[in-house]
Amino acid sequence: MKQVKDQFNRPLRDIRISLTDQCNFRCSYCMPAEIFGPDYPFLPKEHYLSFSEIIRVVQAVTELGVEKVRLTGGEPLLRKDLPELIHDLYTKTMIKDIALTTNGVLLPKYAKELKDAGLQRVNISMDALDDDIFKRMNGRSVSVKTVLKGIEAAKSAGLDIKINMVVKKGVNDEQILPMAAYFKNEGIPLRFIEFMDVGSTNGWQLSSVVSKQEIVERIDRQFPVKPVDKAYYGEVADRYIYADGSGEFGVISSVTESFCSTCTRARVSADGKLYTCLFATKGHDLKPVLRSSALVEEVKEYIASIWQRRTDRYSDERTEETAKKRPKIEMSYIGG
Ligand code: SAM
Ligand code: SF4
Ligand code: SF4
């Protein structure tokens, strides 16, 4: 198998595919309701890549060394016939690891079907245990109980689960400890994510970020923890285990401790643009090559040529200025 490396010698190892830019939530840090209203120009559905095009992209990247695919959005469970896509990924590509990131609301309906189709892992986003805080953050007054039912459904279906919690200072940082305690007890790994300046609509300021160091210190004071080594090259979260042996949590510290030097991830938007960085301004349209040739080989060469030219290291270079001035794609469009 050909391995493809970029200008800083970083191999392409995993890919995230957004299935829609629409969502049934309006999280303040991702799709603020005042901007993503009824008039927001979401992608027309006819611009989405078809399932067979997605399969060809995945076939191409597996030949370049990719072993993991994560389906995301917007809210990926809003994409019609998702179990069918997962079944095709499982049966028609060499991908070894199929994962999904979701807000969890539709999991009671789909978890078993998704697992039966070949889904292995699910990251469920939940930012608070306190109902008022959670309802405010998700912008649609969805209760904690609704997401807990989604988590329960994923568990019953036999999916591996992680929880994602974006931490915003003064909004939900008081929930760090209750969330840690709850999921420690449940035996489910929690991933804290530093609030990031993705896009240009979420009003990001450095002063709203709770640093990895502060998150770990707060937990360590209550439940002593120990750091553990990365499980593999390019792992994004720094992981910690509880000293009492009751499991682990992780922190994704894109803002305060960037990890661009080991970034192995490509992203594809629902309308088929390939992005080599979460904070990119422009993508590379895959549709012309997907629509002009049925050959996986040509898609593979095109993606390889883009990856080989890649020089991204936005988080290494981030300042308050870049965060405000550089035009960047929105998180709901590219999928995190
Ligand atoms: N709708 C799904 C969900 O929320 O899980 C999938 C898409 S969402 C864009 C993917 C992940 O990005 C979620 O875990 C979400 O919390 C995270 N996210 C969104 N905006 C973010 C931001 N500004 N900073 C850090 N993480 C963010
Ligand atoms: Fe929707 Fe996920 Fe963005 Fe929240 S984080 S608005 S659930 S896409
Ligand atoms: Fe990778 Fe870009 Fe994030 Fe750096 S900022 S880790 S290059 S996605």
mmCIF file of C-alpha atoms in Angstrom, residues 193-200 202 204 252-255 258-260 263 265 267 275-283 310 312-318 322-323 326-331 334 336:
data_model
loop_
_atom_site.group_PDB
_atom_site.id
_atom_site.type_symbol
_atom_site.label_atom_id
_atom_site.label_comp_id
_atom_site.label_asym_id
_atom_site.label_seq_id
_atom_site.Cartn_x
_atom_site.Cartn_y
_atom_site.Cartn_z
ATOM 1 C CA ILE A 193 -12.778 19.743 24.051
ATOM 2 C CA GLU A 194 -11.329 23.234 24.350
ATOM 3 C CA PHE A 195 -13.702 25.749 22.761
ATOM 4 C CA MET A 196 -12.231 26.420 19.303
ATOM 5 C CA ASP A 197 -12.359 29.334 16.859
ATOM 6 C CA VAL A 198 -13.763 27.241 14.027
ATOM 7 C CA GLY A 199 -15.666 29.347 11.491
ATOM 8 C CA SER A 200 -16.415 32.984 12.094
ATOM 9 C CA ASN A 202 -19.446 31.598 17.158
ATOM 10 C CA TRP A 204 -14.861 32.929 19.921
ATOM 11 C CA ILE A 252 -8.486 17.820 23.178
ATOM 12 C CA SER A 253 -6.355 20.917 23.544
ATOM 13 C CA SER A 254 -6.318 22.438 20.074
ATOM 14 C CA VAL A 255 -5.999 25.958 21.507
ATOM 15 C CA SER A 258 -1.694 22.386 19.565
ATOM 16 C CA PHE A 259 -0.896 19.088 17.863
ATOM 17 C CA CYS A 260 -0.420 20.081 14.227
ATOM 18 C CA CYS A 263 -2.083 15.849 12.319
ATOM 19 C CA ARG A 265 -6.677 13.883 9.268
ATOM 20 C CA ARG A 267 -12.056 16.138 5.985
ATOM 21 C CA TYR A 275 -10.133 20.053 3.383
ATOM 22 C CA THR A 276 -6.693 19.391 4.791
ATOM 23 C CA CYS A 277 -7.302 21.498 7.924
ATOM 24 C CA LEU A 278 -10.275 22.172 10.207
ATOM 25 C CA PHE A 279 -9.487 25.883 9.983
ATOM 26 C CA ALA A 280 -9.066 26.036 6.222
ATOM 27 C CA THR A 281 -10.483 28.785 4.051
ATOM 28 C CA LYS A 282 -10.763 26.769 0.865
ATOM 29 C CA GLY A 283 -11.357 23.155 -0.060
ATOM 30 C CA ARG A 310 -0.261 20.239 2.439
ATOM 31 C CA ASP A 312 -1.364 23.334 7.354
ATOM 32 C CA ARG A 313 -0.538 24.184 10.948
ATOM 33 C CA TYR A 314 -3.245 26.684 11.895
ATOM 34 C CA SER A 315 -3.380 25.881 15.614
ATOM 35 C CA ASP A 316 0.384 26.281 15.931
ATOM 36 C CA GLU A 317 0.041 29.760 14.449
ATOM 37 C CA ARG A 318 -3.230 30.856 16.083
ATOM 38 C CA THR A 322 -5.985 35.004 12.977
ATOM 39 C CA ALA A 323 -9.062 33.858 14.882
ATOM 40 C CA ARG A 326 -8.928 34.720 8.617
ATOM 41 C CA PRO A 327 -12.042 33.523 6.808
ATOM 42 C CA LYS A 328 -12.683 29.953 7.957
ATOM 43 C CA ILE A 329 -15.229 27.290 7.153
ATOM 44 C CA GLU A 330 -17.973 26.636 9.700
ATOM 45 C CA MET A 331 -17.868 23.641 12.044
ATOM 46 C CA ILE A 334 -17.013 20.499 7.952
ATOM 47 C CA GLY A 336 -15.323 18.793 13.589
#
